[in-house]
Coordinates of C-alpha atoms in Angstrom, one line a residue:
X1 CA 23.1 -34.9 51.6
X2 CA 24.6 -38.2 50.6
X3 CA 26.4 -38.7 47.9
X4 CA 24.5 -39.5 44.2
X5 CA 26.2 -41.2 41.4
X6 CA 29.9 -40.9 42.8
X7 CA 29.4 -36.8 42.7
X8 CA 28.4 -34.8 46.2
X9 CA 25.7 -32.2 46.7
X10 CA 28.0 -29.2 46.5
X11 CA 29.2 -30.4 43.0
X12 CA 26.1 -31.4 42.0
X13 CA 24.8 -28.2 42.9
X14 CA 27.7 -26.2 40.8
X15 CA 26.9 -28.8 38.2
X16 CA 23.6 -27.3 37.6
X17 CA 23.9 -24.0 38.3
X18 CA 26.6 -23.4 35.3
X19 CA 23.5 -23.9 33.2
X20 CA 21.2 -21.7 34.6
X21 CA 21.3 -18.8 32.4
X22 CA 20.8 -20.8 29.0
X23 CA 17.9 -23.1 30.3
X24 CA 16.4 -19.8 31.5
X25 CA 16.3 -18.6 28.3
X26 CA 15.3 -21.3 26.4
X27 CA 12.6 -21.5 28.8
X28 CA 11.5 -18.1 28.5
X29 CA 11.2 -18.2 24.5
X30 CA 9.1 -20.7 25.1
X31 CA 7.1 -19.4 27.4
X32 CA 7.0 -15.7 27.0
X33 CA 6.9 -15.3 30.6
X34 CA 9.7 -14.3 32.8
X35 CA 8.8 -15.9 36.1
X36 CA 7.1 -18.8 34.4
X37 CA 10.3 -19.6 33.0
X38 CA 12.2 -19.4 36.3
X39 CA 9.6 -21.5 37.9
X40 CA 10.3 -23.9 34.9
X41 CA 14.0 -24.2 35.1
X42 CA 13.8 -24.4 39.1
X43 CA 10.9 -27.3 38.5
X44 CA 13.8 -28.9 35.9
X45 CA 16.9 -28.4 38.7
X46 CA 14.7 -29.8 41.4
X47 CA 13.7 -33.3 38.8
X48 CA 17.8 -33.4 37.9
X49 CA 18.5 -33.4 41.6
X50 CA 15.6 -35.9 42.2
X51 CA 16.9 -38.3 39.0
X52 CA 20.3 -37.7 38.8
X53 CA 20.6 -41.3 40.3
X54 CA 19.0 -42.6 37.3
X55 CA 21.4 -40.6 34.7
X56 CA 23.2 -42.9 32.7
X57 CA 25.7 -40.7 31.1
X58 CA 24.4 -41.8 27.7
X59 CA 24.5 -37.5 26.8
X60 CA 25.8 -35.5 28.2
X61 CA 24.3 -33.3 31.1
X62 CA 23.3 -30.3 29.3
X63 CA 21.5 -32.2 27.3
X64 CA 20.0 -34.3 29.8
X65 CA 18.6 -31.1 31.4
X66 CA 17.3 -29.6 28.3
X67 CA 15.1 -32.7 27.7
X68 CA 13.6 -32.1 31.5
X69 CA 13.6 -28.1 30.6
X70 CA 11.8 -29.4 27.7
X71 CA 9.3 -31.7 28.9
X72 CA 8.7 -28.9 32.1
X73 CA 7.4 -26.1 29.4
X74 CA 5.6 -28.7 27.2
X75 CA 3.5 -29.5 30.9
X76 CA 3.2 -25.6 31.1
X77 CA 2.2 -24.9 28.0
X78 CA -0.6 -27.9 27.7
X79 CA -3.0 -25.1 29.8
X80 CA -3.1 -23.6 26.8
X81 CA -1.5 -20.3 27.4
X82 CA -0.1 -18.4 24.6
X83 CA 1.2 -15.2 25.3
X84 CA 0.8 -12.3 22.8
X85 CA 1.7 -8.2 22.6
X86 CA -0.9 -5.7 22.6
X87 CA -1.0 -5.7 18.4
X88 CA -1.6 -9.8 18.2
X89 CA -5.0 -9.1 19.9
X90 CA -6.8 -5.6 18.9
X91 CA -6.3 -3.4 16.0
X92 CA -4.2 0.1 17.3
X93 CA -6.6 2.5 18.7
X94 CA -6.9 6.1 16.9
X95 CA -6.7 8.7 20.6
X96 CA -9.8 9.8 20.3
X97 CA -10.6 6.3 21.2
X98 CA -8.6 5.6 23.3
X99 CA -9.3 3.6 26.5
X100 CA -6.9 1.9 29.2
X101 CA -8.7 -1.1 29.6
X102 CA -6.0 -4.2 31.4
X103 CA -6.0 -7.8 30.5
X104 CA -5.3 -10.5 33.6
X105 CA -1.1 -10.6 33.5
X106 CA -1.2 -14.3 31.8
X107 CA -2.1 -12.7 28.6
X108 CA 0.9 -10.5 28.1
X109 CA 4.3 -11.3 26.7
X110 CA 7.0 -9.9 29.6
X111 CA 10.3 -8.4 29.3
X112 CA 13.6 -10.0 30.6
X113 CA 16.7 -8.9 31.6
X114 CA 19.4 -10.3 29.4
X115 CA 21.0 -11.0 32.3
X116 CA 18.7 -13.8 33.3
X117 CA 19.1 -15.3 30.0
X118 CA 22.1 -14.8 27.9
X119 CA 25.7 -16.7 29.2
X120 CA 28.4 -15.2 28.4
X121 CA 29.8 -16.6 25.4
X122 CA 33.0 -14.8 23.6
X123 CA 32.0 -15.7 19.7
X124 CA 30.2 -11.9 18.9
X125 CA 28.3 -13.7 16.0
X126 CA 27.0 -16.3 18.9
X127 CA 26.4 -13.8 20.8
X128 CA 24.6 -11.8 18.4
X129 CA 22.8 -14.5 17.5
X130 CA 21.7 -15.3 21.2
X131 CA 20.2 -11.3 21.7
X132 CA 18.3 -11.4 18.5
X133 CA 16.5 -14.8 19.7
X134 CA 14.8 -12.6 23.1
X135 CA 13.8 -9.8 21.4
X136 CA 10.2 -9.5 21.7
X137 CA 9.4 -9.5 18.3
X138 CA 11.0 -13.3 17.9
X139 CA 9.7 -14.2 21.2
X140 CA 6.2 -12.8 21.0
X141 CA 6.7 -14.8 16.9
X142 CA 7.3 -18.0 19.0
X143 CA 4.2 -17.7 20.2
X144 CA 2.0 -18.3 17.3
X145 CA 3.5 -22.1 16.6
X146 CA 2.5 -25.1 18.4
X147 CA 4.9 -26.4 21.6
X148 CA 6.6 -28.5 20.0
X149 CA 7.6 -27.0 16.6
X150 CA 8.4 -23.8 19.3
X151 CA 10.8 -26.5 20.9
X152 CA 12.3 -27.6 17.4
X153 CA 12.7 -23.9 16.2
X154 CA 14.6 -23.3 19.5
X155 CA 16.8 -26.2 19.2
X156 CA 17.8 -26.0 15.5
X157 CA 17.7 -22.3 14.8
X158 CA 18.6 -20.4 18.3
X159 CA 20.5 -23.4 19.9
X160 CA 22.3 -24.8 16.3
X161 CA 21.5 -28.2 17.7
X162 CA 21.3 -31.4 14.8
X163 CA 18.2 -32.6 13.6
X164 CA 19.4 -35.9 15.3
X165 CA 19.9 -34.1 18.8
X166 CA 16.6 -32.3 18.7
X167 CA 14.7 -35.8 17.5
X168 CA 16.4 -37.7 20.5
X169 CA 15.5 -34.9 22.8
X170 CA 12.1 -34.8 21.6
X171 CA 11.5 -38.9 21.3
X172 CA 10.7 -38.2 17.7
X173 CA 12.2 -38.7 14.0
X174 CA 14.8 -37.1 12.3
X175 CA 12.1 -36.8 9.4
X176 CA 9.3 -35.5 12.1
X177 CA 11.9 -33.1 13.5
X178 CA 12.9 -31.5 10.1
X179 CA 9.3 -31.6 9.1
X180 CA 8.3 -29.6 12.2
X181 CA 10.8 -27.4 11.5
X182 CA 9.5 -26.4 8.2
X183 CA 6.2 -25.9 9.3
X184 CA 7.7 -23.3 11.8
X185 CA 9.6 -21.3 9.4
X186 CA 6.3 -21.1 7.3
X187 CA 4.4 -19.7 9.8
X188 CA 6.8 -17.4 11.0
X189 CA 7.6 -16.7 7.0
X190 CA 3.6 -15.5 6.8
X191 CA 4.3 -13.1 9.9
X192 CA 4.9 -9.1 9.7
X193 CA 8.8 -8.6 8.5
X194 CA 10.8 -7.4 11.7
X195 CA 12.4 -4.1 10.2
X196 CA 14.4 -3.5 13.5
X197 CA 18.3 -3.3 13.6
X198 CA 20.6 -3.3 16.8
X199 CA 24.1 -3.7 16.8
X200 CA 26.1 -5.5 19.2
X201 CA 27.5 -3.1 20.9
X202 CA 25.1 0.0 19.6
X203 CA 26.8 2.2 17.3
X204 CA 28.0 5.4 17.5
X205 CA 24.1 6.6 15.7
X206 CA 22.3 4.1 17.9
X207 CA 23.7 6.0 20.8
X208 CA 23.2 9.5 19.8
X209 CA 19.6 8.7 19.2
X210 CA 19.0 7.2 22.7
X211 CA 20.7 9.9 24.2
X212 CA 18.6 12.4 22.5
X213 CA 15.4 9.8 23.4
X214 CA 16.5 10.4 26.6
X215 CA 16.9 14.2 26.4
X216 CA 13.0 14.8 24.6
X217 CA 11.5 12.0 27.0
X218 CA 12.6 13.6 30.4
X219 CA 12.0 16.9 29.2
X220 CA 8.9 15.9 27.9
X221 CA 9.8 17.5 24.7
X222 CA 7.0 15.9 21.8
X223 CA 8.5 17.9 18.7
X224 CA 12.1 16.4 19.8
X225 CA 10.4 12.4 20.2
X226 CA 8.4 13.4 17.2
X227 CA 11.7 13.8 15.4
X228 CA 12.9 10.6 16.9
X229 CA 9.6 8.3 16.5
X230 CA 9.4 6.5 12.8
X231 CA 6.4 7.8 11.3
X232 CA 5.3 3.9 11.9
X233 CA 6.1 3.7 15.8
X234 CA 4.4 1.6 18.2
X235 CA 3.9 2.5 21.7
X236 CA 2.3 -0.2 23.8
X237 CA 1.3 -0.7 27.7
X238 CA 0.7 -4.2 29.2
X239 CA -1.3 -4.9 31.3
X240 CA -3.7 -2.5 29.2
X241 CA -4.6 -3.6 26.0
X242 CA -4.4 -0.2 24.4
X243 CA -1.8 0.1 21.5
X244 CA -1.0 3.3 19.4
X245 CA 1.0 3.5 16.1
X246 CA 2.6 6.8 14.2
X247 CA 4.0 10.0 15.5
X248 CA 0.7 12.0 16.5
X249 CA -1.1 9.7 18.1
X250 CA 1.8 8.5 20.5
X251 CA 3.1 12.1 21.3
X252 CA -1.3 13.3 21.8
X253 CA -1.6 10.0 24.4
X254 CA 1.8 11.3 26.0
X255 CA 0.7 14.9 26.3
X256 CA -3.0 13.9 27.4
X257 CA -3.9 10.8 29.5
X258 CA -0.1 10.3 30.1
X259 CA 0.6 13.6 31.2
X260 CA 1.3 12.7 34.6
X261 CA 4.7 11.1 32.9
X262 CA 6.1 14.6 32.5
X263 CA 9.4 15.6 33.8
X264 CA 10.4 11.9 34.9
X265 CA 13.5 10.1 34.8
X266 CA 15.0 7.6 32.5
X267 CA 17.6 4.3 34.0
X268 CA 19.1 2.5 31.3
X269 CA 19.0 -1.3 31.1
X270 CA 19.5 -4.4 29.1
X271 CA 16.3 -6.3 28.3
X272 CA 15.6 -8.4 25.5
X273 CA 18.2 -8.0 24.3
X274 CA 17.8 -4.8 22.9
X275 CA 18.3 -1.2 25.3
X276 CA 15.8 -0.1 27.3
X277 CA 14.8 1.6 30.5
X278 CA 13.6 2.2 34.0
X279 CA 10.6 4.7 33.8
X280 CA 10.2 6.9 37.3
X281 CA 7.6 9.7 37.2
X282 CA 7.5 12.9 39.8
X283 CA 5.9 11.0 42.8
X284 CA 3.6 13.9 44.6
X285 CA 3.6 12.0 48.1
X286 CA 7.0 11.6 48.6
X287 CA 9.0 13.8 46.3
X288 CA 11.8 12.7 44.4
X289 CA 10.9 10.0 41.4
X290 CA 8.4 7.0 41.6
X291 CA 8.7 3.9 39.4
X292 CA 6.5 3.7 36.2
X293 CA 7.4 1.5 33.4
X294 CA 10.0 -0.7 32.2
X295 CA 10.7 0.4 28.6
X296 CA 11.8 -1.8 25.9
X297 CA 13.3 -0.2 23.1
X298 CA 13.3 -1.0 19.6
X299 CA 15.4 0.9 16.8
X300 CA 14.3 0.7 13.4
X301 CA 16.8 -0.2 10.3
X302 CA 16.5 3.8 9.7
X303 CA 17.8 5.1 12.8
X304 CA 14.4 5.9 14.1
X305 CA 12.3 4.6 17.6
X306 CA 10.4 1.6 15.8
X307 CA 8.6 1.1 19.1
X308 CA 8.6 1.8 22.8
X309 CA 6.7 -1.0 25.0
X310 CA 5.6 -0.2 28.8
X311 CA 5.3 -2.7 31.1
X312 CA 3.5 -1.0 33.9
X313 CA 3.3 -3.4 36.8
X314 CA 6.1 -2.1 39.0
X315 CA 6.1 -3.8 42.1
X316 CA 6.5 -7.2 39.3
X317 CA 9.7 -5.7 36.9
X318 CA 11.5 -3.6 39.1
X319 CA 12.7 -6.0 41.7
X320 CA 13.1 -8.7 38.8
X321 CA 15.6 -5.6 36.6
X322 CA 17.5 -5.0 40.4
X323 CA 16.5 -1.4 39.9
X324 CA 15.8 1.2 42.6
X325 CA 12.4 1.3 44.3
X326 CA 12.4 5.3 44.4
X327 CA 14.9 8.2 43.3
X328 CA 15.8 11.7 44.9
X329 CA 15.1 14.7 43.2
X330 CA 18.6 14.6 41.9
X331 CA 18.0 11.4 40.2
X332 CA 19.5 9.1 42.5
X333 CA 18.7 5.9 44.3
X334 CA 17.3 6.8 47.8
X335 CA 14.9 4.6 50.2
X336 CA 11.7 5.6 50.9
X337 CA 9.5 4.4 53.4

């Protein structure tokens, strides 16, 4: 390609691509949708790449992409789509009434690998600060508020950008943006309180209590998880609107209708900023382990499992968390056919 603005293709290109990761994730609190928000920030490289021409160098690039980012997800968002956990729709089901009944995938808030959206910054408090914004609880918060006090959140509170920034971004006030902003800590104020606590790195008692997770979950163990679980624990299972809360219900579903669960494995990852896993279950065709879920954890403030969420659609989350299709019987990455 010919040159635009005095800078060639290939730097244009690296341009861009430096700010991948943070317009990702911007885009996916916004959202709530992992490949909605990577359509979104490839919709905003392919307008930069289009306009660029036309940039005056009046901001500076990052900022010039976040207003395209911005205006992308605003366009997205117009459908009217608001994406929600099982317990914004439905009350929690007791197990005797328990049903699995799935909602069409646009409903559900989805899980992300940090990777995807959380540069590397070396400031732990930034950092921190970065994690806490794409845990589902904030994320799935995010939700409730109107697009563009969601943007103005984002930008003041996740992104520590000025009111002035954030108004010229927006084509808006300094007064409308610090107005909007109230209005979104007041509704996330009126909210249920977020009682969760993970440290950056987990502590030592974080990772005793995932290890033994880990321990009582492959070995199917319910008094172990039982004495893991806060007596308040959620356990949810997008696509299926189903959600269960406290110890006996969650360990009767396990032992019952998800009995087939028994004896599987468990491959840590990083999603949402919080520690999680890759569920495989015994796989009676080919042997060895097939995938299941993609577990989000959350710890409570006490040391407990606050929640485990499922998200069952494999052939979606597995490819998008790079993990392995299948595993041996030893636990292993193998390829199956």
């Amino acid at each position: 390609m010919s040159d635009i603005a005095g800078t060639t293709s290939p730097e244009l290109d690296v341009t861009l691509e430096k700010h991948r990761v943070e317009l990702t994730g911007y885009c996916y609190r916004m959202l709530g949708s992992s490949f909605e928000a990577e359509d979104a920030v490839q919709d905003t490289m392919v307008r930069a790449w289009r306009s660029f021409e036309k940039f005056e160098g009046r901001s500076s690039i990052r900022s010039w992409l976040y207003r395209i980012a911005t205006n992308v997800c605003l366009d997205m968002l117009n459908a009217g789509n608001r994406r929600a956990r099982p317990m914004d729709l439905t009350a929690a089901a007791p197990l005797a009434q328990a049903a699995l009944t799935p909602r069409p995938d646009n409903v559900w808030l989805e899980p992300m690998p940090d990777a995807r959206v959380l540069p590397s910054v070396s400031d732990p408090a930034e950092a921190a600060v970065a994690k806490e914004s794409v845990r589902l609880a904030f994320v799935a918060a995010l939700q409730q508020l109107p697009p563009k006090q969601r943007a103005v959140l984002i930008l003041r509170e996740v992104l520590a950008w000025k009111a002035s920034e954030a108004a010229e971004l927006l084509d808006t006030s300094v007064a409308s943006v610090n107005s909007a902003l109230q209005r979104a800590r007041a509704t996330l104020a009126e909210g249920p309180a977020d009682d969760t606590a993970v440290s950056d790195p987990l502590d030592d008692e974080q990772q005793k209590l995932l290890e033994r997770y880990v321990a009582a979950f492959e070995g199917y163990d319910m008094a172990a998880l039982t004495a893991l679980l806060h007596e308040d624990a959620v356990m949810t299972m997008p696509p299926f609107d189903l959600w269960l809360r406290g110890t006996s219900d969650i360990t009767g579903f396990m032992s019952t209708m998800g009995a087939t669960c028994a004896n599987g494995r468990l491959l840590p990852i990083n999603v949402n900023g919080t520690p999680g896993f890759a569920q495989y279950k015994p796989d009676p065709d080919k042997g060895g382990f097939m995938p299941w879920a993609i577990q989000v954890i959350e710890i409570s403030a006490e040391g407990r499992i606050a929640g485990f969420h499922c998200f069952l659609d494999t052939p979606r989350w597995f490819p998008l968390f790079g993990v392995p299709s299948h595993l041996d019987l030893n636990g292993q990455a193998d390829e199956v056919e």
